[in-house]
Amino acid sequence: MTVLDTRALNRATLARQLLLDRADLLALDAVAHLGGLQAQEPQEPFIGLWSRLRAFDPTVLSTLLTERHVVRTHLMRRTVHLLVADDAVAWRPRHDAMLRQRVLGVYRSELDGVDLDDLAAAARAVVADGEPRSMPDIGRALVDRWPSPGPRVLGEMAVALLPMTQLPPRGVWRAKAGARYVLLSAWLDREIAPPTAAGADPVGQQLVRRYLAAFGPAATADLRAWCGLAGLPAAVTAMRDELVTFRDERGRKLIDLPDAPRPDPDTPAPVRFLPAFDNAILGYDDRTRIIDDAHRLLSVAGERVVLVDGRVAATWSVESGTVTVDPLRGLSRAERAAVTEQGQALASFLSDDDSDRVRVGSSPR
């Protein structure tokens, strides 16, 4: 079985994540290709798409949200993702059990004695009028029946139990707004299909294909880390005749789509600025293809990072129109120049061309 080293996996990831070459894709098609963008920080998907698309207009993504072609919803890993509407409708039922269990894992003692099916029915009755509500608002409407957990816990559980979406203006370019929820079916004016009967998992197989197209080659543990679902090995087994296999340097079995890009490991990789919680990093169990283990927790903490030669080499922030880069390793003169150039472009994007100021800090000793 062919062994793919870390650099080969890195270049494959960059190509599929649209980070090796900026793509000539519409924003909607890019969101679909990537299987959604993690979006708990509402403005970060705009940076993610700016780094991936050759001609990205942030107002286009805002319009896609307000016109209901993309939605913000809790899905993979129970984090807020920006997804195309078709994917949200198709994938939400497959995530139902995981979403329920993840909230229950946090609030098991508070929800002791609460029948979750009863809670789901009561919450659905509350939100049936289509009025946008925050999580605490939903919880306050339920607290008379279940006083012990309190409105926060009840609201979180209700949003996990029911397919809900966050409404604009949250997630609109430059907008600041709290999270307000309505039923996904009401917002999109279509029903959410129930989960597939046991024994058949067409949605699981679709998730495998979509994941590999955007993240492969990868192990099943990486797939699980991306979506949070534990039951996809059966889908992988059912697809074995349409997949190819490799090994990584750690001996893990990797699966992939036969015709997906696997560039030459010597392919040059340009500097790219990634937003907080970018799935190019978080979408793997073994993230060493793109970030050193010593820096793994940076992405979990929400640090924005800079890729140099395809790997995380710095963090970045922006304040008063100035992009500040803090290297995590020594940068050559050519690398510093490339970071500065790309940082200037990012500063211009974030400031509507009002500033291209960049400060690259000293390399660590």
mmCIF file of C-alpha atoms in Angstrom:
data_model
loop_
_atom_site.group_PDB
_atom_site.id
_atom_site.type_symbol
_atom_site.label_atom_id
_atom_site.label_comp_id
_atom_site.label_asym_id
_atom_site.label_seq_id
_atom_site.Cartn_x
_atom_site.Cartn_y
_atom_site.Cartn_z
ATOM 1 C CA MET A 1 0.000 0.000 0.000
ATOM 2 C CA THR A 2 1.389 3.391 -1.012
ATOM 3 C CA VAL A 3 2.632 5.527 1.892
ATOM 4 C CA LEU A 4 1.851 9.245 1.716
ATOM 5 C CA ASP A 5 4.227 11.356 3.765
ATOM 6 C CA THR A 6 3.219 14.482 5.656
ATOM 7 C CA ARG A 7 4.147 16.818 2.836
ATOM 8 C CA ALA A 8 2.123 14.827 0.295
ATOM 9 C CA LEU A 9 -0.895 14.956 2.611
ATOM 10 C CA ASN A 10 -0.329 18.662 3.145
ATOM 11 C CA ARG A 11 -0.411 19.441 -0.556
ATOM 12 C CA ALA A 12 -3.509 17.290 -1.051
ATOM 13 C CA THR A 13 -5.254 19.155 1.770
ATOM 14 C CA LEU A 14 -4.271 22.551 0.377
ATOM 15 C CA ALA A 15 -5.493 21.641 -3.097
ATOM 16 C CA ARG A 16 -8.863 20.404 -1.880
ATOM 17 C CA GLN A 17 -9.297 23.262 0.562
ATOM 18 C CA LEU A 18 -8.729 25.762 -2.291
ATOM 19 C CA LEU A 19 -5.604 27.012 -0.527
ATOM 20 C CA LEU A 20 -3.014 25.939 -3.087
ATOM 21 C CA ASP A 21 -4.523 28.095 -5.811
ATOM 22 C CA ARG A 22 -7.366 30.518 -5.294
ATOM 23 C CA ALA A 23 -10.392 29.127 -7.091
ATOM 24 C CA ASP A 24 -12.632 30.695 -9.704
ATOM 25 C CA LEU A 25 -15.761 29.520 -7.897
ATOM 26 C CA LEU A 26 -18.960 31.223 -6.892
ATOM 27 C CA ALA A 27 -19.223 31.682 -3.125
ATOM 28 C CA LEU A 28 -22.185 29.284 -2.970
ATOM 29 C CA ASP A 29 -20.236 26.584 -4.807
ATOM 30 C CA ALA A 30 -17.233 27.090 -2.539
ATOM 31 C CA VAL A 31 -19.333 26.701 0.614
ATOM 32 C CA ALA A 32 -20.798 23.512 -0.839
ATOM 33 C CA HIS A 33 -17.414 22.113 -1.879
ATOM 34 C CA LEU A 34 -15.961 22.722 1.583
ATOM 35 C CA GLY A 35 -18.887 20.988 3.279
ATOM 36 C CA GLY A 36 -19.642 24.233 5.080
ATOM 37 C CA LEU A 37 -17.464 26.615 7.047
ATOM 38 C CA GLN A 38 -17.262 26.696 10.812
ATOM 39 C CA ALA A 39 -18.942 29.934 11.788
ATOM 40 C CA GLN A 40 -19.316 30.308 15.539
ATOM 41 C CA GLU A 41 -17.455 33.602 15.065
ATOM 42 C CA PRO A 42 -19.854 35.181 12.558
ATOM 43 C CA GLN A 43 -17.337 37.174 10.489
ATOM 44 C CA GLU A 44 -14.714 34.441 10.103
ATOM 45 C CA PRO A 45 -16.248 32.671 7.052
ATOM 46 C CA PHE A 46 -15.681 35.849 5.039
ATOM 47 C CA ILE A 47 -11.943 35.620 5.728
ATOM 48 C CA GLY A 48 -11.991 31.913 4.936
ATOM 49 C CA LEU A 49 -13.529 32.511 1.528
ATOM 50 C CA TRP A 50 -11.330 35.542 0.803
ATOM 51 C CA SER A 51 -8.286 33.290 1.255
ATOM 52 C CA ARG A 52 -9.744 30.668 -1.098
ATOM 53 C CA LEU A 53 -11.484 32.518 -3.923
ATOM 54 C CA ARG A 54 -9.899 34.601 -6.643
ATOM 55 C CA ALA A 55 -12.668 37.207 -6.734
ATOM 56 C CA PHE A 56 -14.606 37.229 -3.491
ATOM 57 C CA ASP A 57 -17.167 39.915 -2.721
ATOM 58 C CA PRO A 58 -18.335 39.645 0.912
ATOM 59 C CA THR A 59 -21.688 41.211 0.100
ATOM 60 C CA VAL A 60 -22.430 38.217 -2.120
ATOM 61 C CA LEU A 61 -22.144 35.858 0.842
ATOM 62 C CA SER A 62 -24.352 38.175 2.897
ATOM 63 C CA THR A 63 -26.973 38.074 0.157
ATOM 64 C CA LEU A 64 -26.809 34.279 0.030
ATOM 65 C CA LEU A 65 -27.603 34.280 3.744
ATOM 66 C CA THR A 66 -30.428 36.798 3.640
ATOM 67 C CA GLU A 67 -31.957 35.130 0.564
ATOM 68 C CA ARG A 68 -31.806 31.725 2.317
ATOM 69 C CA HIS A 69 -29.396 29.956 -0.024
ATOM 70 C CA VAL A 70 -27.014 29.403 2.887
ATOM 71 C CA VAL A 71 -27.872 29.024 6.557
ATOM 72 C CA ARG A 72 -26.175 29.159 9.933
ATOM 73 C CA THR A 73 -26.955 26.121 12.057
ATOM 74 C CA HIS A 74 -25.495 23.809 14.688
ATOM 75 C CA LEU A 75 -24.260 20.723 12.896
ATOM 76 C CA MET A 76 -20.794 19.163 12.659
ATOM 77 C CA ARG A 77 -19.295 18.682 16.131
ATOM 78 C CA ARG A 78 -22.282 20.678 17.441
ATOM 79 C CA THR A 79 -20.590 23.858 16.304
ATOM 80 C CA VAL A 80 -22.235 26.579 14.255
ATOM 81 C CA HIS A 81 -21.561 26.043 10.555
ATOM 82 C CA LEU A 82 -22.428 28.049 7.487
ATOM 83 C CA LEU A 83 -23.864 25.568 4.967
ATOM 84 C CA VAL A 84 -25.719 25.628 1.699
ATOM 85 C CA ALA A 85 -29.411 25.088 2.370
ATOM 86 C CA ASP A 86 -29.580 21.759 0.541
ATOM 87 C CA ASP A 87 -26.804 20.289 2.702
ATOM 88 C CA ALA A 88 -28.339 21.578 5.920
ATOM 89 C CA VAL A 89 -31.664 19.915 5.066
ATOM 90 C CA ALA A 90 -30.076 16.641 3.955
ATOM 91 C CA TRP A 91 -27.515 16.324 6.745
ATOM 92 C CA ARG A 92 -29.372 17.566 9.822
ATOM 93 C CA PRO A 93 -31.339 14.347 10.524
ATOM 94 C CA ARG A 94 -28.127 12.284 10.360
ATOM 95 C CA HIS A 95 -26.680 14.496 13.118
ATOM 96 C CA ASP A 96 -29.735 14.404 15.408
ATOM 97 C CA ALA A 97 -28.463 11.784 17.870
ATOM 98 C CA MET A 98 -24.993 13.327 18.081
ATOM 99 C CA LEU A 99 -26.359 16.814 18.773
ATOM 100 C CA ARG A 100 -28.644 15.469 21.495
ATOM 101 C CA GLN A 101 -25.879 13.454 23.132
ATOM 102 C CA ARG A 102 -23.342 16.285 23.104
ATOM 103 C CA VAL A 103 -25.658 18.658 24.950
ATOM 104 C CA LEU A 104 -26.777 15.891 27.279
ATOM 105 C CA GLY A 105 -23.137 15.114 28.009
ATOM 106 C CA VAL A 106 -22.683 18.650 29.332
ATOM 107 C CA TYR A 107 -25.987 18.972 31.206
ATOM 108 C CA ARG A 108 -26.847 15.381 32.152
ATOM 109 C CA SER A 109 -27.349 16.160 35.843
ATOM 110 C CA GLU A 110 -29.417 19.297 35.150
ATOM 111 C CA LEU A 111 -31.640 17.363 32.729
ATOM 112 C CA ASP A 112 -32.066 14.342 34.966
ATOM 113 C CA GLY A 113 -35.726 13.353 34.906
ATOM 114 C CA VAL A 114 -36.546 15.460 31.842
ATOM 115 C CA ASP A 115 -38.070 13.419 29.016
ATOM 116 C CA LEU A 116 -36.283 14.803 25.966
ATOM 117 C CA ASP A 117 -39.058 13.812 23.577
ATOM 118 C CA ASP A 118 -41.506 15.788 25.721
ATOM 119 C CA LEU A 119 -39.067 18.695 25.780
ATOM 120 C CA ALA A 120 -38.726 18.593 21.992
ATOM 121 C CA ALA A 121 -42.503 18.616 21.548
ATOM 122 C CA ALA A 122 -42.944 21.514 23.964
ATOM 123 C CA ALA A 123 -40.132 23.486 22.325
ATOM 124 C CA ARG A 124 -41.624 22.897 18.883
ATOM 125 C CA ALA A 125 -44.923 24.296 20.128
ATOM 126 C CA VAL A 126 -43.119 27.396 21.415
ATOM 127 C CA VAL A 127 -41.348 28.131 18.124
ATOM 128 C CA ALA A 128 -44.229 27.078 15.845
ATOM 129 C CA ASP A 129 -45.324 30.699 15.428
ATOM 130 C CA GLY A 130 -42.115 31.473 13.492
ATOM 131 C CA GLU A 131 -41.134 34.313 15.826
ATOM 132 C CA PRO A 132 -37.315 34.586 16.111
ATOM 133 C CA ARG A 133 -36.104 33.792 19.626
ATOM 134 C CA SER A 134 -32.771 33.516 21.401
ATOM 135 C CA MET A 135 -31.817 30.325 23.219
ATOM 136 C CA PRO A 136 -32.662 31.884 26.619
ATOM 137 C CA ASP A 137 -36.010 33.088 25.220
ATOM 138 C CA ILE A 138 -36.885 29.542 24.210
ATOM 139 C CA GLY A 139 -35.756 28.277 27.596
ATOM 140 C CA ARG A 140 -37.814 30.866 29.493
ATOM 141 C CA ALA A 141 -40.905 29.692 27.636
ATOM 142 C CA LEU A 142 -40.270 26.161 28.938
ATOM 143 C CA VAL A 143 -39.094 26.853 32.460
ATOM 144 C CA ASP A 144 -42.543 26.742 34.075
ATOM 145 C CA ARG A 145 -42.811 23.085 33.129
ATOM 146 C CA TRP A 146 -39.185 22.230 33.897
ATOM 147 C CA PRO A 147 -37.961 24.796 36.453
ATOM 148 C CA SER A 148 -34.901 22.921 37.676
ATOM 149 C CA PRO A 149 -32.627 23.047 34.597
ATOM 150 C CA GLY A 150 -33.178 26.778 34.056
ATOM 151 C CA PRO A 151 -33.716 28.669 30.786
ATOM 152 C CA ARG A 152 -30.140 28.443 29.511
ATOM 153 C CA VAL A 153 -29.967 24.648 29.667
ATOM 154 C CA LEU A 154 -33.495 24.220 28.329
ATOM 155 C CA GLY A 155 -32.753 26.586 25.447
ATOM 156 C CA GLU A 156 -29.539 24.817 24.490
ATOM 157 C CA MET A 157 -31.210 21.443 24.608
ATOM 158 C CA ALA A 158 -34.171 22.651 22.567
ATOM 159 C CA VAL A 159 -31.900 23.972 19.812
ATOM 160 C CA ALA A 160 -30.113 20.609 19.751
ATOM 161 C CA LEU A 161 -33.363 18.639 19.615
ATOM 162 C CA LEU A 162 -34.999 20.662 16.845
ATOM 163 C CA PRO A 163 -33.532 21.586 13.437
ATOM 164 C CA MET A 164 -33.085 25.331 13.927
ATOM 165 C CA THR A 165 -31.244 28.076 12.098
ATOM 166 C CA GLN A 166 -29.779 31.403 13.201
ATOM 167 C CA LEU A 167 -31.330 34.334 11.379
ATOM 168 C CA PRO A 168 -29.616 37.298 9.740
ATOM 169 C CA PRO A 169 -28.422 39.911 10.416
ATOM 170 C CA ARG A 170 -26.183 37.577 12.451
ATOM 171 C CA GLY A 171 -23.519 36.401 10.033
ATOM 172 C CA VAL A 172 -23.978 39.289 7.590
ATOM 173 C CA TRP A 173 -20.806 41.165 6.579
ATOM 174 C CA ARG A 174 -19.884 43.743 9.229
ATOM 175 C CA ALA A 175 -23.151 43.193 11.109
ATOM 176 C CA LYS A 176 -23.295 42.645 14.857
ATOM 177 C CA ALA A 177 -26.354 40.819 16.095
ATOM 178 C CA GLY A 178 -27.272 38.223 18.657
ATOM 179 C CA ALA A 179 -28.271 34.698 17.718
ATOM 180 C CA ARG A 180 -32.013 34.335 17.124
ATOM 181 C CA TYR A 181 -33.496 31.032 16.033
ATOM 182 C CA VAL A 182 -36.419 29.726 14.009
ATOM 183 C CA LEU A 183 -37.163 26.249 12.707
ATOM 184 C CA LEU A 184 -35.037 25.403 9.686
ATOM 185 C CA SER A 185 -38.103 24.054 7.885
ATOM 186 C CA ALA A 186 -39.977 27.326 8.376
ATOM 187 C CA TRP A 187 -37.048 29.473 7.236
ATOM 188 C CA LEU A 188 -36.480 27.410 4.088
ATOM 189 C CA ASP A 189 -40.168 26.555 3.538
ATOM 190 C CA ARG A 190 -39.472 22.829 3.200
ATOM 191 C CA GLU A 191 -39.709 19.881 5.496
ATOM 192 C CA ILE A 192 -36.697 18.207 7.051
ATOM 193 C CA ALA A 193 -36.805 14.499 6.220
ATOM 194 C CA PRO A 194 -36.678 12.038 9.135
ATOM 195 C CA PRO A 195 -33.512 9.953 9.639
ATOM 196 C CA THR A 196 -33.043 7.005 7.285
ATOM 197 C CA ALA A 197 -34.191 3.645 8.602
ATOM 198 C CA ALA A 198 -31.608 1.476 10.326
ATOM 199 C CA GLY A 199 -29.447 -0.531 7.938
ATOM 200 C CA ALA A 200 -29.342 2.080 5.176
ATOM 201 C CA ASP A 201 -27.138 5.146 5.385
ATOM 202 C CA PRO A 202 -27.150 7.067 2.094
ATOM 203 C CA VAL A 203 -26.525 10.351 3.920
ATOM 204 C CA GLY A 204 -23.536 8.819 5.698
ATOM 205 C CA GLN A 205 -22.093 7.790 2.354
ATOM 206 C CA GLN A 206 -22.694 11.267 0.979
ATOM 207 C CA LEU A 207 -20.861 12.745 3.958
ATOM 208 C CA VAL A 208 -17.906 10.426 3.306
ATOM 209 C CA ARG A 209 -17.699 11.469 -0.343
ATOM 210 C CA ARG A 210 -18.017 15.159 0.433
ATOM 211 C CA TYR A 211 -15.468 14.974 3.222
ATOM 212 C CA LEU A 212 -12.890 13.222 1.074
ATOM 213 C CA ALA A 213 -13.436 15.679 -1.781
ATOM 214 C CA ALA A 214 -12.561 18.568 0.544
ATOM 215 C CA PHE A 215 -10.191 16.950 3.081
ATOM 216 C CA GLY A 216 -8.838 13.628 1.801
ATOM 217 C CA PRO A 217 -6.905 11.425 1.841
ATOM 218 C CA ALA A 218 -7.905 10.800 5.437
ATOM 219 C CA ALA A 219 -8.492 8.141 8.087
ATOM 220 C CA THR A 220 -11.935 7.337 9.430
ATOM 221 C CA ALA A 221 -10.817 8.972 12.696
ATOM 222 C CA ASP A 222 -10.304 12.208 10.749
ATOM 223 C CA LEU A 223 -13.762 11.906 9.236
ATOM 224 C CA ARG A 224 -15.208 11.443 12.712
ATOM 225 C CA ALA A 225 -13.281 14.471 14.001
ATOM 226 C CA TRP A 226 -14.805 16.612 11.252
ATOM 227 C CA CYS A 227 -18.449 15.672 11.594
ATOM 228 C CA GLY A 228 -18.635 14.338 15.148
ATOM 229 C CA LEU A 229 -20.475 11.206 14.035
ATOM 230 C CA ALA A 230 -19.355 7.812 15.308
ATOM 231 C CA GLY A 231 -21.342 5.587 12.962
ATOM 232 C CA LEU A 232 -19.739 6.243 9.588
ATOM 233 C CA PRO A 233 -17.345 3.249 9.372
ATOM 234 C CA ALA A 234 -20.340 1.225 8.127
ATOM 235 C CA ALA A 235 -20.843 3.752 5.331
ATOM 236 C CA VAL A 236 -17.138 3.527 4.479
ATOM 237 C CA THR A 237 -17.348 -0.263 4.360
ATOM 238 C CA ALA A 238 -20.333 -0.101 2.020
ATOM 239 C CA MET A 239 -18.308 2.197 -0.273
ATOM 240 C CA ARG A 240 -15.075 0.177 -0.290
ATOM 241 C CA ASP A 241 -15.314 -0.612 -4.020
ATOM 242 C CA GLU A 242 -15.366 3.074 -4.953
ATOM 243 C CA LEU A 243 -12.469 4.163 -2.704
ATOM 244 C CA VAL A 244 -8.691 3.855 -2.901
ATOM 245 C CA THR A 245 -6.464 3.339 0.147
ATOM 246 C CA PHE A 246 -3.071 4.558 1.325
ATOM 247 C CA ARG A 247 -1.073 4.631 4.540
ATOM 248 C CA ASP A 248 0.421 7.606 6.303
ATOM 249 C CA GLU A 249 3.812 7.648 7.983
ATOM 250 C CA ARG A 250 2.194 6.666 11.275
ATOM 251 C CA GLY A 251 0.789 3.523 9.690
ATOM 252 C CA ARG A 252 -2.837 4.680 9.644
ATOM 253 C CA LYS A 253 -5.019 3.505 6.781
ATOM 254 C CA LEU A 254 -6.225 6.412 4.664
ATOM 255 C CA ILE A 255 -9.161 6.361 2.283
ATOM 256 C CA ASP A 256 -9.729 8.597 -0.707
ATOM 257 C CA LEU A 257 -11.666 9.184 -3.897
ATOM 258 C CA PRO A 258 -9.766 7.753 -6.865
ATOM 259 C CA ASP A 259 -9.727 10.883 -9.011
ATOM 260 C CA ALA A 260 -9.306 13.515 -6.288
ATOM 261 C CA PRO A 261 -6.215 15.756 -6.578
ATOM 262 C CA ARG A 262 -3.006 14.591 -4.920
ATOM 263 C CA PRO A 263 -0.430 17.141 -6.109
ATOM 264 C CA ASP A 264 3.293 16.594 -6.286
ATOM 265 C CA PRO A 265 4.669 17.170 -2.760
ATOM 266 C CA ASP A 266 7.131 19.696 -4.217
ATOM 267 C CA THR A 267 4.324 21.928 -5.488
ATOM 268 C CA PRO A 268 4.930 25.465 -4.126
ATOM 269 C CA ALA A 269 2.399 26.595 -1.538
ATOM 270 C CA PRO A 270 1.633 30.312 -1.210
ATOM 271 C CA VAL A 271 1.128 32.167 2.062
ATOM 272 C CA ARG A 272 -2.461 31.995 3.257
ATOM 273 C CA PHE A 273 -4.178 33.706 6.201
ATOM 274 C CA LEU A 274 -6.788 31.474 7.840
ATOM 275 C CA PRO A 275 -9.671 32.592 10.062
ATOM 276 C CA ALA A 276 -10.391 31.339 13.563
ATOM 277 C CA PHE A 277 -11.591 27.722 13.773
ATOM 278 C CA ASP A 278 -10.891 26.945 10.131
ATOM 279 C CA ASN A 279 -11.811 23.388 9.208
ATOM 280 C CA ALA A 280 -8.616 23.007 7.186
ATOM 281 C CA ILE A 281 -7.111 22.415 10.632
ATOM 282 C CA LEU A 282 -10.023 21.322 12.811
ATOM 283 C CA GLY A 283 -11.335 18.839 10.249
ATOM 284 C CA TYR A 284 -8.793 16.175 11.231
ATOM 285 C CA ASP A 285 -7.985 13.989 14.183
ATOM 286 C CA ASP A 286 -4.323 13.909 13.149
ATOM 287 C CA ARG A 287 -3.582 17.525 12.243
ATOM 288 C CA THR A 288 0.150 17.107 11.723
ATOM 289 C CA ARG A 289 -0.282 17.431 7.967
ATOM 290 C CA ILE A 290 -0.837 21.156 8.491
ATOM 291 C CA ILE A 291 0.113 22.094 12.076
ATOM 292 C CA ASP A 292 2.797 20.888 14.476
ATOM 293 C CA ASP A 293 1.529 19.059 17.542
ATOM 294 C CA ALA A 294 3.213 21.731 19.676
ATOM 295 C CA HIS A 295 0.839 24.319 18.196
ATOM 296 C CA ARG A 296 -2.294 22.154 17.925
ATOM 297 C CA LEU A 297 -4.190 23.973 20.672
ATOM 298 C CA LEU A 298 -3.903 27.335 18.896
ATOM 299 C CA SER A 299 -6.717 26.443 16.526
ATOM 300 C CA VAL A 300 -8.910 25.110 19.326
ATOM 301 C CA ALA A 301 -8.396 28.389 21.188
ATOM 302 C CA GLY A 302 -9.599 30.357 18.179
ATOM 303 C CA GLU A 303 -6.268 31.849 17.130
ATOM 304 C CA ARG A 304 -6.118 32.962 13.531
ATOM 305 C CA VAL A 305 -3.118 31.435 11.797
ATOM 306 C CA VAL A 306 -0.863 31.997 8.800
ATOM 307 C CA LEU A 307 0.235 29.177 6.515
ATOM 308 C CA VAL A 308 3.790 29.445 5.189
ATOM 309 C CA ASP A 309 4.866 26.692 2.819
ATOM 310 C CA GLY A 310 1.530 25.095 3.599
ATOM 311 C CA ARG A 311 1.955 24.817 7.361
ATOM 312 C CA VAL A 312 0.959 26.927 10.348
ATOM 313 C CA ALA A 313 3.917 29.241 10.939
ATOM 314 C CA ALA A 314 2.399 32.313 12.630
ATOM 315 C CA THR A 315 -0.689 33.744 14.256
ATOM 316 C CA TRP A 316 -2.322 36.985 13.222
ATOM 317 C CA SER A 317 -4.706 39.599 14.532
ATOM 318 C CA VAL A 318 -6.060 42.931 13.337
ATOM 319 C CA GLU A 319 -6.634 46.167 15.187
ATOM 320 C CA SER A 320 -7.272 49.675 13.895
ATOM 321 C CA GLY A 321 -6.681 48.545 10.324
ATOM 322 C CA THR A 322 -3.284 46.993 11.022
ATOM 323 C CA VAL A 323 -2.717 43.264 10.534
ATOM 324 C CA THR A 324 -0.183 42.026 13.086
ATOM 325 C CA VAL A 325 1.625 38.744 12.459
ATOM 326 C CA ASP A 326 3.431 36.883 15.240
ATOM 327 C CA PRO A 327 5.743 34.173 13.872
ATOM 328 C CA LEU A 328 5.880 30.784 15.572
ATOM 329 C CA ARG A 329 9.175 29.912 13.879
ATOM 330 C CA GLY A 330 11.974 31.652 12.076
ATOM 331 C CA LEU A 331 10.953 33.129 8.722
ATOM 332 C CA SER A 332 13.363 33.643 5.866
ATOM 333 C CA ARG A 333 13.581 37.028 4.187
ATOM 334 C CA ALA A 334 11.547 35.722 1.250
ATOM 335 C CA GLU A 335 8.920 34.262 3.592
ATOM 336 C CA ARG A 336 8.620 37.520 5.536
ATOM 337 C CA ALA A 337 8.180 39.389 2.264
ATOM 338 C CA ALA A 338 5.439 36.987 1.140
ATOM 339 C CA VAL A 339 3.691 37.219 4.529
ATOM 340 C CA THR A 340 3.841 41.006 4.361
ATOM 341 C CA GLU A 341 2.432 41.098 0.835
ATOM 342 C CA GLN A 342 -0.464 38.808 1.665
ATOM 343 C CA GLY A 343 -1.053 40.641 4.943
ATOM 344 C CA GLN A 344 -1.347 43.925 3.071
ATOM 345 C CA ALA A 345 -3.977 42.411 0.809
ATOM 346 C CA LEU A 346 -5.879 41.117 3.839
ATOM 347 C CA ALA A 347 -5.697 44.495 5.577
ATOM 348 C CA SER A 348 -7.129 46.132 2.454
ATOM 349 C CA PHE A 349 -9.952 43.580 2.328
ATOM 350 C CA LEU A 350 -10.866 44.017 5.978
ATOM 351 C CA SER A 351 -10.753 47.823 5.812
ATOM 352 C CA ASP A 352 -12.466 48.322 2.435
ATOM 353 C CA ASP A 353 -9.130 49.516 1.000
ATOM 354 C CA ASP A 354 -8.703 52.093 3.752
ATOM 355 C CA SER A 355 -5.502 50.505 5.105
ATOM 356 C CA ASP A 356 -2.822 48.071 3.991
ATOM 357 C CA ARG A 357 -0.759 48.272 7.170
ATOM 358 C CA VAL A 358 1.044 45.112 8.287
ATOM 359 C CA ARG A 359 3.432 44.483 11.144
ATOM 360 C CA VAL A 360 5.382 41.225 11.182
ATOM 361 C CA GLY A 361 6.855 40.565 14.595
ATOM 362 C CA SER A 362 10.233 39.125 15.441
ATOM 363 C CA SER A 363 10.800 35.407 15.072
ATOM 364 C CA PRO A 364 10.957 33.438 18.336
ATOM 365 C CA ARG A 365 14.416 32.659 19.650
#
